[in-house]
Coordinates of C-alpha atoms in Angstrom, one line a residue:
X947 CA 0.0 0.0 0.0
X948 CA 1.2 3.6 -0.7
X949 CA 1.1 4.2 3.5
X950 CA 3.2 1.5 3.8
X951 CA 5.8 2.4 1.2
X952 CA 5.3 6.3 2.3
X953 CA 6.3 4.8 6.0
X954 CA 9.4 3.0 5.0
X955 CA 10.7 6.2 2.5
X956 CA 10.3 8.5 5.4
X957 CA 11.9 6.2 7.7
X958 CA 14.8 5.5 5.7
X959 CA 15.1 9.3 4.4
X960 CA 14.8 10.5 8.2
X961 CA 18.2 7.6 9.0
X962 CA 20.3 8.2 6.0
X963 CA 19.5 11.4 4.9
X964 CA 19.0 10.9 1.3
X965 CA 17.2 8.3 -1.3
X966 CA 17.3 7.1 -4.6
X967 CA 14.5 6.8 -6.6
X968 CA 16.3 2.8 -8.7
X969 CA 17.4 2.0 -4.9
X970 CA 13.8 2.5 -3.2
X971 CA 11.6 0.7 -6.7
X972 CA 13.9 -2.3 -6.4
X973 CA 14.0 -2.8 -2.4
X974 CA 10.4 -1.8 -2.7
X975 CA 9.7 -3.9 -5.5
X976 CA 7.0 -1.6 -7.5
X977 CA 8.2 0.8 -10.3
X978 CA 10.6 4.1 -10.7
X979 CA 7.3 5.9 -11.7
X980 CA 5.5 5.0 -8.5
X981 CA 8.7 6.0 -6.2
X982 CA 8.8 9.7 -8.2
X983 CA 5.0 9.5 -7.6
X984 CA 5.7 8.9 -3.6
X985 CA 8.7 11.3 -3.1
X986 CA 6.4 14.2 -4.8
X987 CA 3.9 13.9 -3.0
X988 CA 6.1 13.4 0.3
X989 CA 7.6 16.5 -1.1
X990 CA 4.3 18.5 -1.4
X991 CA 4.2 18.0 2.4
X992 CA 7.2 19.3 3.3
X993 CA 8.8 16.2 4.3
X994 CA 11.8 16.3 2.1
X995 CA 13.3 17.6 -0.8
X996 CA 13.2 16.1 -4.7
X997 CA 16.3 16.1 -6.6
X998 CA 17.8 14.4 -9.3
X999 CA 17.6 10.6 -8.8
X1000 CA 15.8 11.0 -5.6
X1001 CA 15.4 13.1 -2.6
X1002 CA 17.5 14.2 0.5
X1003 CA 17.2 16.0 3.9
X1004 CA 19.7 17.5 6.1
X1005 CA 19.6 16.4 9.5
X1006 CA 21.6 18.6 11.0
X1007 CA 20.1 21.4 9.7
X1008 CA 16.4 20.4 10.4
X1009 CA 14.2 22.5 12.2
X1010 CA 12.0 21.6 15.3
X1011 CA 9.4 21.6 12.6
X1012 CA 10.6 19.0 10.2
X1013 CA 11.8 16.5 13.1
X1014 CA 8.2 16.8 14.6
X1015 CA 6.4 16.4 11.4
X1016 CA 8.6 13.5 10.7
X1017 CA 8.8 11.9 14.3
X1018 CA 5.3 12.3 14.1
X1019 CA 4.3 10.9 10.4
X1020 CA 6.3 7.6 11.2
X1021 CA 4.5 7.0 14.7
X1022 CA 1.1 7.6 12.3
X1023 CA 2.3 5.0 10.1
X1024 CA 3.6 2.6 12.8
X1025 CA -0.2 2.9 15.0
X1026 CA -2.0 2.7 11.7
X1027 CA -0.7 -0.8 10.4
X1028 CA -0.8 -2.2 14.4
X1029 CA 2.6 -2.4 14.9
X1030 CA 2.2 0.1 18.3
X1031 CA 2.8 -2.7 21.6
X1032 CA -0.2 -2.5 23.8
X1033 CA -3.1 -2.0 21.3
X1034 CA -6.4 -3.4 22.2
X1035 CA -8.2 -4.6 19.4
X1036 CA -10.7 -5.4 22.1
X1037 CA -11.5 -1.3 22.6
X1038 CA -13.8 1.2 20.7
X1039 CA -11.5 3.7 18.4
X1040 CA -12.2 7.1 18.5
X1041 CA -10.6 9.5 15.8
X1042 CA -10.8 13.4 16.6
X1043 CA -9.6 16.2 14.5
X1044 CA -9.4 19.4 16.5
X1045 CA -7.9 22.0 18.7
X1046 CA -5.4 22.0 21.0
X1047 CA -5.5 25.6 22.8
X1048 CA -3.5 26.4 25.8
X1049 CA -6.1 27.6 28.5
X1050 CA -5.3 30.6 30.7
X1051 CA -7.9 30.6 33.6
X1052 CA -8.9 33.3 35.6
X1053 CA -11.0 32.4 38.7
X1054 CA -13.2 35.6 40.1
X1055 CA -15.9 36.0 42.7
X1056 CA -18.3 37.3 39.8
X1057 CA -17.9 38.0 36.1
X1058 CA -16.5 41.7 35.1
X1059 CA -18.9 44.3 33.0
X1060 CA -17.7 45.9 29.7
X1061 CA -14.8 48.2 30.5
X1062 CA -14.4 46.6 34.6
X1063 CA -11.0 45.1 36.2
X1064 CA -11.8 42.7 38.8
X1065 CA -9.1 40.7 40.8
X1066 CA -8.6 37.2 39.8
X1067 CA -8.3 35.1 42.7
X1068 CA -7.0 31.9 41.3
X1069 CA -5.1 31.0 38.2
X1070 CA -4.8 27.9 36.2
X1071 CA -2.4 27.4 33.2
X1072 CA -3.9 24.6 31.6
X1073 CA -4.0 22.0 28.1
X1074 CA -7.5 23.1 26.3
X1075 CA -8.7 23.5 22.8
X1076 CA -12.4 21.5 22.0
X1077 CA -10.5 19.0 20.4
X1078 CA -8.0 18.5 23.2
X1079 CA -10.6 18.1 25.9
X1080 CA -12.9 15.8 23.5
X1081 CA -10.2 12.9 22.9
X1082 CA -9.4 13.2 26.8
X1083 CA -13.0 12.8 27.2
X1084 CA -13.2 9.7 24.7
X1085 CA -10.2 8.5 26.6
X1086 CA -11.5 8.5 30.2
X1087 CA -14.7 7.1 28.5
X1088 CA -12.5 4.1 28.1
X1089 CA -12.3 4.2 24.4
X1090 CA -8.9 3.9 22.2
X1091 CA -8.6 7.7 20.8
X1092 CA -6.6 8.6 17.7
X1093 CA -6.1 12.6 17.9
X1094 CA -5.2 14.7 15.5
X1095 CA -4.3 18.6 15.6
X1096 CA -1.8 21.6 14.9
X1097 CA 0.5 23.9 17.1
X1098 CA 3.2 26.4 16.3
X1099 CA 6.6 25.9 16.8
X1100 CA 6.4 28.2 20.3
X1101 CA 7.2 27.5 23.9
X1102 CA 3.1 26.5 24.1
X1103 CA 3.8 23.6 21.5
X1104 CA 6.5 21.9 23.8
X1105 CA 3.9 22.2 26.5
X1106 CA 1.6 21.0 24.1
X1107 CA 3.5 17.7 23.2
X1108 CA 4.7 17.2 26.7
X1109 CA 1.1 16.7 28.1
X1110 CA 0.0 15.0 24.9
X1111 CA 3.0 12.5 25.5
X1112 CA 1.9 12.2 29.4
X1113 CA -2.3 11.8 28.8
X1114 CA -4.3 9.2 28.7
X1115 CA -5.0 10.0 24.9
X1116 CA -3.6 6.4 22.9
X1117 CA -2.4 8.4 19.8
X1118 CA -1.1 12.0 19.2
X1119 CA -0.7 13.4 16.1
X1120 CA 0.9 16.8 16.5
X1121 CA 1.3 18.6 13.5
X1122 CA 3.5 22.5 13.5
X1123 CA 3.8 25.5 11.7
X1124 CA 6.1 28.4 12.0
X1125 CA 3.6 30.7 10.6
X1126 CA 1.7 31.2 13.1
X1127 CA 1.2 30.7 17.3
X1128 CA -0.6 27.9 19.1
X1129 CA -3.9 28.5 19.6
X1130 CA -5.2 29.6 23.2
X1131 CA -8.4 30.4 24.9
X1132 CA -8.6 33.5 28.0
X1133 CA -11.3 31.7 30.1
X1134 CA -13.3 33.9 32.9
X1135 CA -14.9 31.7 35.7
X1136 CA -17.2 33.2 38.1
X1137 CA -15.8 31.1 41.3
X1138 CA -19.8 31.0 42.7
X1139 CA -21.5 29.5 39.9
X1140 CA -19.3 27.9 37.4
X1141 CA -20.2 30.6 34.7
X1142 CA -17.8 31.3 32.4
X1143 CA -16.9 33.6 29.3
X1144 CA -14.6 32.3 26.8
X1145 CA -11.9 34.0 23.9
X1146 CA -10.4 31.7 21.6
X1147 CA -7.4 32.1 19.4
X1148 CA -7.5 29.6 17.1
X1149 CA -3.6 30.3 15.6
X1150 CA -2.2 26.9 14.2
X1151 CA -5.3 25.2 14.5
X1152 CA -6.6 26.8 11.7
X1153 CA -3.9 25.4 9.3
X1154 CA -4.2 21.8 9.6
X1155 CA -4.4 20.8 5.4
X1156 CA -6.5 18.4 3.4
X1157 CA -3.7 16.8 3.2
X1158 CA -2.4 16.4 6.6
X1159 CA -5.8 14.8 7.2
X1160 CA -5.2 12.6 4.4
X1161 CA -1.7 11.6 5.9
X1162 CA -4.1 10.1 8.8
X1163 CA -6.7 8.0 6.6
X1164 CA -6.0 4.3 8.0
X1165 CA -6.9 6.3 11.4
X1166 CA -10.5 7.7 9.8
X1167 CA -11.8 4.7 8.0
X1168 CA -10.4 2.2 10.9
X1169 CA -12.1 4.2 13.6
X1170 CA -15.8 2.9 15.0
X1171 CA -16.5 6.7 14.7
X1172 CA -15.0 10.5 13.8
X1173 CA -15.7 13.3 16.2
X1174 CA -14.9 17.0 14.5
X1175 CA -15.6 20.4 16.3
X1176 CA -14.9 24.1 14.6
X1177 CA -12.3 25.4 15.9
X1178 CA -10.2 23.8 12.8
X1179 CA -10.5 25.2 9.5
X1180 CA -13.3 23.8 6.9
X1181 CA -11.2 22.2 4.2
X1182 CA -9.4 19.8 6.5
X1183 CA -12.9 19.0 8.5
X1184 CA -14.2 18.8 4.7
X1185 CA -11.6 16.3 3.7
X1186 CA -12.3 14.0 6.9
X1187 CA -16.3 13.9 6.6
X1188 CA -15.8 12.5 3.1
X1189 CA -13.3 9.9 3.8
X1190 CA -15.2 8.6 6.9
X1191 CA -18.7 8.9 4.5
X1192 CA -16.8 7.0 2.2
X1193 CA -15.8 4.5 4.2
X1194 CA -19.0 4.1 6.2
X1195 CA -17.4 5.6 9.8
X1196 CA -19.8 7.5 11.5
X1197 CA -19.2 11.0 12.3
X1198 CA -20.2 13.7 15.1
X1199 CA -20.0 17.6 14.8
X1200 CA -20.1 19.5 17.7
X1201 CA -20.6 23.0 16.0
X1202 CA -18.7 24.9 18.0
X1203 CA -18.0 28.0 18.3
X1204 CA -20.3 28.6 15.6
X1205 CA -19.9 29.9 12.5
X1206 CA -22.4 30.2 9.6
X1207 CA -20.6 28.1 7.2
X1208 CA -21.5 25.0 9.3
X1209 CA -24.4 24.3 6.8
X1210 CA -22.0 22.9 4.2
X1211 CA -20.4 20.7 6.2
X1212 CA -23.8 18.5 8.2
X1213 CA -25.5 17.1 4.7
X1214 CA -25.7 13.5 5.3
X1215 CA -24.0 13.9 9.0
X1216 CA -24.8 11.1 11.0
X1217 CA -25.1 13.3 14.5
X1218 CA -24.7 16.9 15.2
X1219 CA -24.8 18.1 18.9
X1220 CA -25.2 22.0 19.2
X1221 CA -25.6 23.5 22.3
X1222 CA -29.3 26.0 23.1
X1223 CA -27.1 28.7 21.3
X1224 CA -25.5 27.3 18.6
X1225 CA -29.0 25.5 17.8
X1226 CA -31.1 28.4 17.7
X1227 CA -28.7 29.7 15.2
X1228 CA -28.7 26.5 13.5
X1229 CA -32.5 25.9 13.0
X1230 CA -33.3 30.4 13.4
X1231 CA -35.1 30.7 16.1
X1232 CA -34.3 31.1 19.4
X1233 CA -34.1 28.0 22.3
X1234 CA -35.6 29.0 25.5
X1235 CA -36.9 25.1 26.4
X1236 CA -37.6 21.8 26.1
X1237 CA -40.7 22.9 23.5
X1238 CA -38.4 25.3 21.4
X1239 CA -35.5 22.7 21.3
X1240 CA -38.1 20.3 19.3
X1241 CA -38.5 22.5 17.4
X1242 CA -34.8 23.8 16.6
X1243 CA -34.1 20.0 16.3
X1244 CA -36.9 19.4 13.5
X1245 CA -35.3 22.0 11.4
X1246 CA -32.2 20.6 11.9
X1247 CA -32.9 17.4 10.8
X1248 CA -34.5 19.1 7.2
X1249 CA -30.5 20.2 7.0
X1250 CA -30.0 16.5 6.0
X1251 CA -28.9 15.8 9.7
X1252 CA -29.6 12.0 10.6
X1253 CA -29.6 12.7 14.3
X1254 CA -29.6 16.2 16.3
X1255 CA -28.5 16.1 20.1
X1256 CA -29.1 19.3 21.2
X1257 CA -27.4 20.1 24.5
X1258 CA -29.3 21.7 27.3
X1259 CA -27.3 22.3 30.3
X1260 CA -28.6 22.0 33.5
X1261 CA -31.5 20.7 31.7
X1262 CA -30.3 18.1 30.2
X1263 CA -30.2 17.6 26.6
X1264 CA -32.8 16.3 23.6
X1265 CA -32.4 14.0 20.7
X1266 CA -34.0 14.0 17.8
X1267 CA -33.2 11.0 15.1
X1268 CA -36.4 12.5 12.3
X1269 CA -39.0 10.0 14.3
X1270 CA -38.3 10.2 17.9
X1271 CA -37.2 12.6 20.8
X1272 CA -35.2 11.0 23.8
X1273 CA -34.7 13.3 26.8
X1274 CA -32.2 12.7 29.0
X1275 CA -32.1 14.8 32.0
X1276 CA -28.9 16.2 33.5
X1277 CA -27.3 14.3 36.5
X1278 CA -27.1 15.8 39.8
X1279 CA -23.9 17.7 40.5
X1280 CA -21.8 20.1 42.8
X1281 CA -20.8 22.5 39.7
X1282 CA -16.8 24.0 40.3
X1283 CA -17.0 24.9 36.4
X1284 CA -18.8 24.6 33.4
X1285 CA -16.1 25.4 31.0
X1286 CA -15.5 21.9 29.9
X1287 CA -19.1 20.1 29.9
X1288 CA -19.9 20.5 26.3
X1289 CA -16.9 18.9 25.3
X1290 CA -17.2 16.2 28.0
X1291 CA -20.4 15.7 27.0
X1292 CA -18.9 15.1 23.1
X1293 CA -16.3 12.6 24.4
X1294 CA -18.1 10.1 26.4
X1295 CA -21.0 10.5 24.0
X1296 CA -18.5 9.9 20.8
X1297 CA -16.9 7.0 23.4
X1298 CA -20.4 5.5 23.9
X1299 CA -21.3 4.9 20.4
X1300 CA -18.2 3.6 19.3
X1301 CA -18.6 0.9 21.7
X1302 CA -22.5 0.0 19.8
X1303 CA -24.4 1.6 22.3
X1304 CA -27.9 2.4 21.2
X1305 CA -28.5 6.1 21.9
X1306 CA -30.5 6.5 24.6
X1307 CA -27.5 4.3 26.3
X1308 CA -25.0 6.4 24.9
X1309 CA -26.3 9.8 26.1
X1310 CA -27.4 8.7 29.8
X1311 CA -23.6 7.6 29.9
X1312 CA -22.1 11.1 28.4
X1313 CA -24.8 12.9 30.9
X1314 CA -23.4 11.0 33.7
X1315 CA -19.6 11.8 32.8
X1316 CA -20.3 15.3 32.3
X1317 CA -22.0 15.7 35.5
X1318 CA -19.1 14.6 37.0
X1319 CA -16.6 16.5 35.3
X1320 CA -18.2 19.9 35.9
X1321 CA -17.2 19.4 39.8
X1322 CA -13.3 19.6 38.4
X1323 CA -11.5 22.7 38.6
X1324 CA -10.4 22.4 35.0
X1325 CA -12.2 22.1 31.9
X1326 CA -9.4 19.4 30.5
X1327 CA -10.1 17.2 33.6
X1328 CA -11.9 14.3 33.3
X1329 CA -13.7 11.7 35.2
X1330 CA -12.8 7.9 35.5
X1331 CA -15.2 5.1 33.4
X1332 CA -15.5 3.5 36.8
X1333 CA -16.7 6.7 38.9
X1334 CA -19.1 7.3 35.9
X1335 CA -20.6 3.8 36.0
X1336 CA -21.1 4.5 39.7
X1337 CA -22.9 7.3 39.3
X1338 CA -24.9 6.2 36.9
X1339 CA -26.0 2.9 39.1
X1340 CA -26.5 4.9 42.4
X1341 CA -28.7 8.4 41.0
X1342 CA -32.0 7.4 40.0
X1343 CA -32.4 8.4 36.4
X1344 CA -35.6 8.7 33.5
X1345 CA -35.2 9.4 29.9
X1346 CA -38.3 9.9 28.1
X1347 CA -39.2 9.1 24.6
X1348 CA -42.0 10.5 22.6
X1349 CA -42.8 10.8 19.0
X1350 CA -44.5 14.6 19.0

């Protein structure tokens, strides 16, 4: 396969320091045309340098940027053709495409008007980014998760790869940029009540390419589903959706933070799970309640949406497949901060149907997990599968299921 042969190039090239095109066709055994083929497109991406006969890199003289891409690409290629010690065939996979923002965390005894300074009094410095928190989420959940995302080649992407290398997450793909920073997010928390207001700079995350998602295709179509938010730009969500439609992987879009181009990506989209904002401005009107979320999630489902999850809050949240609500009330919880539920919610959902879980299953389980993860101080921390099973067999819970 072209992976395969793409591995061993880049893993040769990334020893030696240079290839020939007669020397790679006959230890490959496939023709010089199909080597040229490989090292241009290699080359395309930036992972080495055609020239007559072949291609070459300098070590030496490789930035941080090269040596991560390629570091990186030949882990892909190792986990993708199950040659990673420790996999469990046994588990659910989970592939994400997404954010990573460093999170700067302010904690205050209320949240400031326009044009007011309050004192802070805590601060967290903390991995983020909806992405990020999603395949932690699908991690905890219990699931095998394949994650995918950029940074920039700034102090914040060491941190970045550190905590990616330390987590629970099974796979990291890290791709950088010099161009531009890694993304971040200024969070405000009101201490009290777990409000929050959020700014997001999306920086590299917004430069992932079609084809550094296509790099990651034996990760896509090999995964039991594909969980994409917005915080990465369109073309490379784009280029994901179709190989996953193509090869019959489900896939979730949490649409968030919104943005009106979100219609052209949810034709065909097997589950969208929008929040009482991002839904009204989804379906056009505006979600107050139970009875305007029906109504948002009708509309939704006329988009060509197979199954609309709209998120609630405290309330809960309602699904909507085009013949059936289930509601599926909030678990109790002692709420430190809210910052991280949605995406909480995403993960353990995303987790839940990997696994075959019928719905209803599937979002009393992601309810449970993000009850428990609001009462963490941090929106990237996570609940155990253990503590959620507990919680979910010692609260007494009812979904409901109507048809109007």
């Amino acid at each position: 396969m072209k992976f395969e042969r793409h591995h061993k190039i880049l893993k040769q090239i990334s020893t030696s320091g240079i290839v020939k095109v007669a020397v790679l066709a006959k230890s490959l055994n496939v023709t010089k045309e199909t080597i040229r083929s490989d090292l241009n497109e290699l080359a395309s991406l930036g992972y080495l340098t055609r020239c007559h006969g072949g291609a070459f890199i300098t070590l030496d003289s490789l930035d941080n940027v090269a040596k991560n891409e390629i570091a990186y690409a030949l882990e892909n290629y190792e986990e993708t053709r199950g040659i990673k010690k420790g996999r469990s065939d046994m588990k659910s996979h989970v592939c994400v495409i997404g954010s990573f923002n460093v999170d700067i965390i302010s904690y205050l005894p209320r949240l400031p008007a326009i044009g007011e300074s309050l004192l802070a009094n805590k601060f967290i410095f903390s991995p983020g980014g909806k992405g990020c928190n999603q395949a932690l989420a699908a991690s905890y959940a219990d699931s095998d998760v394949h994650f995918i995302t950029k940074v920039g080649a700034d102090h914040f992407s060491e941190y970045a790869i550190n905590f990616m290398n330390a987590s629970k997450i099974h796979k990291s793909i890290i791709y950088q940029t010099p161009e531009t920073q890694t993304g971040t997010a200024t969070i405000l928390v009101n201490e009290d009540t777990g409000d929050n207001v959020i700014a997001i700079y999306p920086g590299a995350n917004m430069t992932i390419t079609p084809d550094e998602v296509m790099i990651q295709q034996e990760a896509i179509i090999n995964s039991n589903i594909v969980l994409l938010q917005l915080e990465t730009n369109y073309s490379a969500l784009r280029q994901a959706i179709s190989l996953a439609q193509k090869n019959g992987v489900p896939v979730i879009i949490n649409p968030a933070p919104y943005n009106d181009g979100v219609d052209s990506l949810i034709k065909d989209i097997d589950y969208i799970t929008p929040n009482e904002t991002e839904a009204g401005l989804l379906a056009g009107i505006e979600v107050t309640d139970i009875t305007s979320a029906r109504q948002a999630a009708k509309i939704i489902h006329q988009k060509g949406v197979k199954n609309t999850i709209i998120t609630l809050g405290s309330k809960g949240s309602l699904a909507y497949d085009g013949k059936k609500f289930i509601y599926s009330p909030a678990f109790p919880a002692v709420v430190k901060n809210t910052a991280g539920a949605g995406d909480a919610f995403n993960g353990a959902l995303a987790s839940g149907l990997a696994k075959g879980k019928p719905l209803e299953s599937a979002l009393c389980y992601a309810s449970a997990f993000a009850s428990l993860a609001v009462e963490t101080a941090n929106a990237s921390d996570m609940p155990e599968h253990e503590s959620v099973i507990h919680r979910i067999q010692s609260t007494p819970y009812q979904q409901s299921i109507s048809t109007h």
